[in-house]
Amino acid sequence: MTNPPPDDHAIEDLLSTPLPGAIETVQQLEGDFLVLGVGGKMGTSLAVMLRRALDAAGRTSAVVYGVSRFSRPEARTELERFGVKTLACDLAEAGQVAHLPEVANVEYLAGQKFGTDSAPGETWVQNTVVPSLVAQKFRASRIVVFSTGCVYPFVPIAGPGANEATPVAFLGEYASTCVGRERVFSHYARKFGTRQLMFRLNYSVELRYGVLVDVGSKVLRGEPVDVTMGSFNFIWQGDAVARAIQCLEHTANPPRLLNVTGPDKVSIRWVAEEFGKLFGRSPVLVGREADNAWLADASESLRLFGPPTVTVDAAIQRVAAHLQAGGRLLGKPTHFEARDGKF
Ligand SMILES: NC(=O)c1ccc[n+]([C@@H]2O[C@H](COP(=O)([O-])OP(=O)(O)OC[C@H]3O[C@@H](n4cnc5c(N)ncnc54)[C@H](OP(=O)(O)O)[C@@H]3O)[C@@H](O)[C@H]2O)c1
């Protein structure tokens, strides 16, 4: 008899298992922790890993706050169950931001990607006005600002990927708002001397969402997989959030830029074929690989933190097993295929 797929609680338990580097970091840092935008795909993993790392480090009295509007109330219940103190707040409302507790350590995850095409004004507010309110309120904190590899231009598939010295591009409206988020935070860092780090993340993956789930689901259902984007980078969510915690120690003024993803350039075609082998069916591939893509060179974060604990092969196997077992998915496709910057 095969085991039933893990439920949300078991998955969050797995993703939030504190890695040694995260425990060492919270041992070094004083003060409480605040995760802004905790209600989304990564927030629970990050906030709960912080809680468990603090407990493992013997800092049981330090508080981890999780802030969101909680449009998914179940996220709030799950966070509280793991010992995170939740605070409901719309970060676009200055009056509500003013009431948040002042803490030493802030992880900023709030943002908006999907729906940019239909409601661009809202995305600009979420990705630039909210940063302005947050950067002013938390001027005395150290802040890890979640950003994205989408701030870079497409780079040649054959090359090493964009590194932190690569100038930003404005590839579509969403990516432009992400450059805006970094610019607004940096402006207030200069004004107030705040220590910040721009956490330029490329594709977090776990069992319920991510590029692997997108590709694997299509292969399993016999639907076409578009290979035009060619290649991508990813990192297992547990490794991504551990790095976000470690990055609190690397915040700087002027803000430090850091690419965070895995060491591998992964071909969409190859991933589809690997899922095909595991599912015992041939993937349906459409399109032809372009010669450029959004690819990041994460050498610097790999030097600082070492390789991720979950390899490309292991991540594919885990996702394949979850899909085959009919495990729950978030139903939030990444739209990794989009090459026009429209989301
Ligand atoms: N996941 C990835 O693979 C990936 C890749 C590259 C970059 N990133 C970046 O990493 C960050 C975190 O990723 P994610 O996947 O967890 O994003 P996400 O699923 O969009 O979560 C962000 C959450 O922030 C909250 N939020 C948005 N506006 C808010 C507001 N005005 N006030 C309070 N809360 C607000 C929302 O929860 P509520 O509705 O409950 O408020 C939302 O679910 C994002 O900003 C994204 O740019 C993620």
mmCIF file of N, CA and C and ligand atoms in Angstrom, residues 36-44 67-73 75 87-93 96-97 108-114 122 125-127 130 145-150 174 178 181 199-205 209-211 235 237 260 330 332 334, ligand 1:
data_model
loop_
_atom_site.group_PDB
_atom_site.id
_atom_site.type_symbol
_atom_site.label_atom_id
_atom_site.label_comp_id
_atom_site.label_asym_id
_atom_site.label_seq_id
_atom_site.Cartn_x
_atom_site.Cartn_y
_atom_site.Cartn_z
ATOM 1 N N LEU A 36 6.818 40.347 6.887
ATOM 2 C CA LEU A 36 5.755 41.140 6.260
ATOM 3 C C LEU A 36 5.321 40.467 4.958
ATOM 4 N N GLY A 37 4.017 40.234 4.799
ATOM 5 C CA GLY A 37 3.538 39.491 3.624
ATOM 6 C C GLY A 37 3.649 38.001 3.876
ATOM 7 N N VAL A 38 3.327 37.602 5.109
ATOM 8 C CA VAL A 38 3.528 36.211 5.543
ATOM 9 C C VAL A 38 2.456 35.274 4.971
ATOM 10 N N GLY A 39 1.363 35.835 4.438
ATOM 11 C CA GLY A 39 0.226 35.006 4.036
ATOM 12 C C GLY A 39 0.352 34.336 2.676
ATOM 13 N N GLY A 40 1.483 34.524 1.977
ATOM 14 C CA GLY A 40 1.613 33.979 0.620
ATOM 15 C C GLY A 40 2.286 32.611 0.590
ATOM 16 N N LYS A 41 2.918 32.316 -0.559
ATOM 17 C CA LYS A 41 3.433 30.962 -0.796
ATOM 18 C C LYS A 41 4.674 30.630 0.041
ATOM 19 N N MET A 42 5.456 31.645 0.395
ATOM 20 C CA MET A 42 6.708 31.384 1.113
ATOM 21 C C MET A 42 6.664 31.774 2.585
ATOM 22 N N GLY A 43 5.676 32.598 2.956
ATOM 23 C CA GLY A 43 5.688 33.221 4.277
ATOM 24 C C GLY A 43 5.662 32.239 5.439
ATOM 25 N N THR A 44 4.793 31.208 5.332
ATOM 26 C CA THR A 44 4.687 30.265 6.453
ATOM 27 C C THR A 44 6.014 29.531 6.641
ATOM 28 N N VAL A 67 2.889 39.177 9.491
ATOM 29 C CA VAL A 67 1.939 40.239 9.129
ATOM 30 C C VAL A 67 1.421 40.040 7.714
ATOM 31 N N SER A 68 0.109 40.116 7.538
ATOM 32 C CA SER A 68 -0.532 40.021 6.226
ATOM 33 C C SER A 68 -1.953 40.515 6.375
ATOM 34 N N ARG A 69 -2.653 40.599 5.240
ATOM 35 C CA ARG A 69 -4.096 40.868 5.348
ATOM 36 C C ARG A 69 -4.825 39.567 5.686
ATOM 37 N N PHE A 70 -4.171 38.435 5.461
ATOM 38 C CA PHE A 70 -4.734 37.092 5.669
ATOM 39 C C PHE A 70 -5.982 36.870 4.829
ATOM 40 N N SER A 71 -5.815 37.113 3.537
ATOM 41 C CA SER A 71 -6.907 36.786 2.609
ATOM 42 C C SER A 71 -7.110 35.274 2.552
ATOM 43 N N ARG A 72 -6.127 34.489 2.979
ATOM 44 C CA ARG A 72 -6.322 33.040 3.178
ATOM 45 C C ARG A 72 -6.287 32.806 4.693
ATOM 46 N N PRO A 73 -7.451 32.793 5.352
ATOM 47 C CA PRO A 73 -7.452 32.687 6.825
ATOM 48 C C PRO A 73 -6.754 31.432 7.325
ATOM 49 N N ALA A 75 -3.996 30.271 6.453
ATOM 50 C CA ALA A 75 -2.561 30.546 6.649
ATOM 51 C C ALA A 75 -2.328 31.069 8.069
ATOM 52 N N LEU A 87 -0.433 39.198 12.999
ATOM 53 C CA LEU A 87 -1.031 40.528 13.084
ATOM 54 C C LEU A 87 -1.653 40.844 11.728
ATOM 55 N N ALA A 88 -2.946 41.100 11.694
ATOM 56 C CA ALA A 88 -3.598 41.448 10.429
ATOM 57 C C ALA A 88 -3.367 42.921 10.140
ATOM 58 N N CYS A 89 -2.884 43.219 8.932
ATOM 59 C CA CYS A 89 -2.576 44.617 8.591
ATOM 60 C C CYS A 89 -2.524 44.748 7.084
ATOM 61 N N ASP A 90 -3.131 45.800 6.558
ATOM 62 C CA ASP A 90 -2.954 46.117 5.138
ATOM 63 C C ASP A 90 -1.783 47.098 5.049
ATOM 64 N N LEU A 91 -0.687 46.631 4.499
ATOM 65 C CA LEU A 91 0.551 47.438 4.467
ATOM 66 C C LEU A 91 0.447 48.632 3.521
ATOM 67 N N ALA A 92 -0.643 48.690 2.747
ATOM 68 C CA ALA A 92 -0.835 49.857 1.879
ATOM 69 C C ALA A 92 -1.511 51.007 2.632
ATOM 70 N N GLU A 93 -1.892 50.745 3.888
ATOM 71 C CA GLU A 93 -2.579 51.759 4.705
ATOM 72 C C GLU A 93 -1.607 52.306 5.752
ATOM 73 N N GLN A 96 -2.365 51.818 9.430
ATOM 74 C CA GLN A 96 -2.191 50.464 9.968
ATOM 75 C C GLN A 96 -0.705 50.131 10.139
ATOM 76 N N VAL A 97 0.108 50.567 9.209
ATOM 77 C CA VAL A 97 1.560 50.297 9.298
ATOM 78 C C VAL A 97 2.120 50.953 10.564
ATOM 79 N N TYR A 108 10.884 41.188 4.313
ATOM 80 C CA TYR A 108 9.818 41.818 3.532
ATOM 81 C C TYR A 108 9.454 40.953 2.325
ATOM 82 N N LEU A 109 8.286 40.312 2.380
ATOM 83 C CA LEU A 109 7.859 39.405 1.299
ATOM 84 C C LEU A 109 6.646 39.920 0.529
ATOM 85 N N ALA A 110 6.036 40.987 0.997
ATOM 86 C CA ALA A 110 4.787 41.443 0.364
ATOM 87 C C ALA A 110 5.065 41.853 -1.075
ATOM 88 N N GLY A 111 4.069 41.672 -1.909
ATOM 89 C CA GLY A 111 4.245 42.071 -3.300
ATOM 90 C C GLY A 111 3.103 41.555 -4.129
ATOM 91 N N GLN A 112 3.064 41.997 -5.369
ATOM 92 C CA GLN A 112 2.018 41.522 -6.284
ATOM 93 C C GLN A 112 2.620 41.279 -7.653
ATOM 94 N N LYS A 113 2.296 40.106 -8.228
ATOM 95 C CA LYS A 113 2.785 39.770 -9.571
ATOM 96 C C LYS A 113 1.607 39.563 -10.522
ATOM 97 N N PHE A 114 0.721 38.631 -10.133
ATOM 98 C CA PHE A 114 -0.339 38.255 -11.065
ATOM 99 C C PHE A 114 -1.461 39.278 -11.021
ATOM 100 N N GLU A 122 -2.724 48.772 -9.275
ATOM 101 C CA GLU A 122 -2.652 48.071 -7.996
ATOM 102 C C GLU A 122 -1.255 47.470 -7.796
ATOM 103 N N VAL A 125 1.090 50.141 -6.738
ATOM 104 C CA VAL A 125 0.891 50.492 -5.321
ATOM 105 C C VAL A 125 1.540 49.438 -4.431
ATOM 106 N N GLN A 126 1.245 48.159 -4.719
ATOM 107 C CA GLN A 126 1.774 47.079 -3.862
ATOM 108 C C GLN A 126 3.297 47.025 -3.894
ATOM 109 N N ASN A 127 3.879 47.270 -5.061
ATOM 110 C CA ASN A 127 5.324 47.043 -5.191
ATOM 111 C C ASN A 127 6.177 48.291 -5.019
ATOM 112 N N VAL A 130 3.816 50.509 -0.990
ATOM 113 C CA VAL A 130 3.983 49.741 0.254
ATOM 114 C C VAL A 130 5.462 49.774 0.702
ATOM 115 N N VAL A 145 14.911 42.380 1.797
ATOM 116 C CA VAL A 145 13.839 42.740 0.865
ATOM 117 C C VAL A 145 13.748 41.669 -0.222
ATOM 118 N N PHE A 146 12.668 40.891 -0.220
ATOM 119 C CA PHE A 146 12.516 39.890 -1.280
ATOM 120 C C PHE A 146 12.321 40.605 -2.613
ATOM 121 N N SER A 147 13.205 40.264 -3.559
ATOM 122 C CA SER A 147 13.115 40.799 -4.909
ATOM 123 C C SER A 147 13.142 39.604 -5.850
ATOM 124 N N THR A 148 13.491 39.804 -7.083
ATOM 125 C CA THR A 148 13.356 38.731 -8.076
ATOM 126 C C THR A 148 14.425 38.846 -9.151
ATOM 127 N N GLY A 149 14.744 37.708 -9.781
ATOM 128 C CA GLY A 149 15.648 37.700 -10.933
ATOM 129 C C GLY A 149 15.031 38.389 -12.142
ATOM 130 N N CYS A 150 13.728 38.686 -12.071
ATOM 131 C CA CYS A 150 13.072 39.381 -13.195
ATOM 132 C C CYS A 150 13.558 40.831 -13.337
ATOM 133 N N TYR A 174 5.427 44.307 -14.806
ATOM 134 C CA TYR A 174 5.683 43.699 -13.496
ATOM 135 C C TYR A 174 7.151 43.867 -13.106
ATOM 136 N N CYS A 178 9.162 45.792 -9.893
ATOM 137 C CA CYS A 178 10.130 45.142 -8.987
ATOM 138 C C CYS A 178 11.410 45.953 -8.892
ATOM 139 N N ARG A 181 10.489 48.634 -6.553
ATOM 140 C CA ARG A 181 10.542 48.213 -5.137
ATOM 141 C C ARG A 181 11.964 48.367 -4.593
ATOM 142 N N PHE A 199 17.132 40.582 -1.939
ATOM 143 C CA PHE A 199 17.182 39.120 -2.067
ATOM 144 C C PHE A 199 16.567 38.763 -3.423
ATOM 145 N N ARG A 200 17.447 38.710 -4.448
ATOM 146 C CA ARG A 200 16.960 38.514 -5.822
ATOM 147 C C ARG A 200 16.802 37.022 -6.079
ATOM 148 N N LEU A 201 15.571 36.574 -5.861
ATOM 149 C CA LEU A 201 15.270 35.142 -5.867
ATOM 150 C C LEU A 201 14.791 34.688 -7.246
ATOM 151 N N ASN A 202 15.305 33.527 -7.651
ATOM 152 C CA ASN A 202 14.771 32.885 -8.849
ATOM 153 C C ASN A 202 14.075 31.602 -8.459
ATOM 154 N N TYR A 203 12.820 31.554 -8.658
ATOM 155 C CA TYR A 203 11.957 30.391 -8.516
ATOM 156 C C TYR A 203 12.229 29.486 -7.332
ATOM 157 N N SER A 204 11.442 29.716 -6.316
ATOM 158 C CA SER A 204 11.368 28.779 -5.205
ATOM 159 C C SER A 204 10.458 27.631 -5.652
ATOM 160 N N VAL A 205 10.818 26.408 -5.285
ATOM 161 C CA VAL A 205 9.944 25.270 -5.617
ATOM 162 C C VAL A 205 9.666 24.453 -4.367
ATOM 163 N N TYR A 209 3.596 24.042 -5.439
ATOM 164 C CA TYR A 209 3.647 25.052 -6.499
ATOM 165 C C TYR A 209 5.082 25.176 -6.995
ATOM 166 N N GLY A 210 5.241 25.907 -8.090
ATOM 167 C CA GLY A 210 6.587 26.151 -8.612
ATOM 168 C C GLY A 210 6.713 25.599 -10.022
ATOM 169 N N VAL A 211 7.814 25.916 -10.661
ATOM 170 C CA VAL A 211 7.996 25.503 -12.063
ATOM 171 C C VAL A 211 7.968 23.979 -12.187
ATOM 172 N N ILE A 235 15.411 26.830 -6.648
ATOM 173 C CA ILE A 235 15.960 26.428 -5.345
ATOM 174 C C ILE A 235 14.807 25.877 -4.506
ATOM 175 N N GLN A 237 12.344 25.351 -1.554
ATOM 176 C CA GLN A 237 11.872 26.434 -0.676
ATOM 177 C C GLN A 237 12.521 26.409 0.716
ATOM 178 N N VAL A 260 19.820 34.739 -5.353
ATOM 179 C CA VAL A 260 19.606 33.511 -4.586
ATOM 180 C C VAL A 260 18.848 32.508 -5.455
ATOM 181 N N LEU A 330 -1.408 24.240 -4.832
ATOM 182 C CA LEU A 330 -1.951 25.574 -4.549
ATOM 183 C C LEU A 330 -2.766 26.128 -5.712
ATOM 184 N N LYS A 332 -1.493 27.716 -8.247
ATOM 185 C CA LYS A 332 -0.941 29.037 -8.594
ATOM 186 C C LYS A 332 0.210 28.856 -9.575
ATOM 187 N N THR A 334 3.183 29.421 -12.184
ATOM 188 C CA THR A 334 4.193 30.495 -12.183
ATOM 189 C C THR A 334 4.176 31.314 -13.481
HETATM 190 N N1 LIG B 1 7.842 32.263 -4.865
HETATM 191 C C1 LIG B 1 8.774 32.467 -5.784
HETATM 192 O O1 LIG B 1 9.200 31.538 -6.497
HETATM 193 C C2 LIG B 1 9.390 33.826 -5.949
HETATM 194 C C3 LIG B 1 10.302 34.021 -6.998
HETATM 195 C C4 LIG B 1 10.892 35.263 -7.144
HETATM 196 C C5 LIG B 1 10.590 36.283 -6.261
HETATM 197 N N2 LIG B 1 9.700 36.066 -5.254
HETATM 198 C C6 LIG B 1 9.389 37.192 -4.347
HETATM 199 O O2 LIG B 1 9.333 36.732 -3.027
HETATM 200 C C7 LIG B 1 8.238 37.338 -2.327
HETATM 201 C C8 LIG B 1 7.486 36.240 -1.571
HETATM 202 O O3 LIG B 1 7.077 35.246 -2.508
HETATM 203 P P1 LIG B 1 5.667 34.536 -2.396
HETATM 204 O O4 LIG B 1 5.669 33.540 -3.482
HETATM 205 O O5 LIG B 1 5.412 34.126 -0.999
HETATM 206 O O6 LIG B 1 4.688 35.751 -2.786
HETATM 207 P P2 LIG B 1 3.100 35.767 -2.629
HETATM 208 O O7 LIG B 1 2.555 34.397 -2.668
HETATM 209 O O8 LIG B 1 2.599 36.770 -3.600
HETATM 210 O O9 LIG B 1 2.923 36.302 -1.135
HETATM 211 C C9 LIG B 1 3.026 37.635 -0.763
HETATM 212 C C10 LIG B 1 1.917 37.910 0.223
HETATM 213 O O10 LIG B 1 2.031 39.245 0.694
HETATM 214 C C11 LIG B 1 0.778 39.616 1.209
HETATM 215 N N3 LIG B 1 0.510 41.004 0.864
HETATM 216 C C12 LIG B 1 0.465 41.547 -0.369
HETATM 217 N N4 LIG B 1 0.101 42.831 -0.277
HETATM 218 C C13 LIG B 1 -0.089 43.093 1.043
HETATM 219 C C14 LIG B 1 -0.510 44.228 1.767
HETATM 220 N N5 LIG B 1 -0.840 45.376 1.165
HETATM 221 N N6 LIG B 1 -0.581 44.146 3.108
HETATM 222 C C15 LIG B 1 -0.276 42.984 3.754
HETATM 223 N N7 LIG B 1 0.100 41.880 3.108
HETATM 224 C C16 LIG B 1 0.182 41.922 1.775
HETATM 225 C C17 LIG B 1 -0.285 38.728 0.534
HETATM 226 O O11 LIG B 1 -0.976 37.943 1.522
HETATM 227 P P3 LIG B 1 -2.408 38.483 2.048
HETATM 228 O O12 LIG B 1 -3.335 38.428 0.889
HETATM 229 O O13 LIG B 1 -2.755 37.548 3.144
HETATM 230 O O14 LIG B 1 -2.196 39.873 2.535
HETATM 231 C C18 LIG B 1 0.533 37.826 -0.365
HETATM 232 O O15 LIG B 1 0.038 36.521 -0.415
HETATM 233 C C19 LIG B 1 7.367 38.040 -3.381
HETATM 234 O O16 LIG B 1 7.340 39.422 -3.111
HETATM 235 C C20 LIG B 1 8.042 37.785 -4.708
HETATM 236 O O17 LIG B 1 8.292 39.007 -5.405
HETATM 237 C C21 LIG B 1 9.082 34.870 -5.079
#
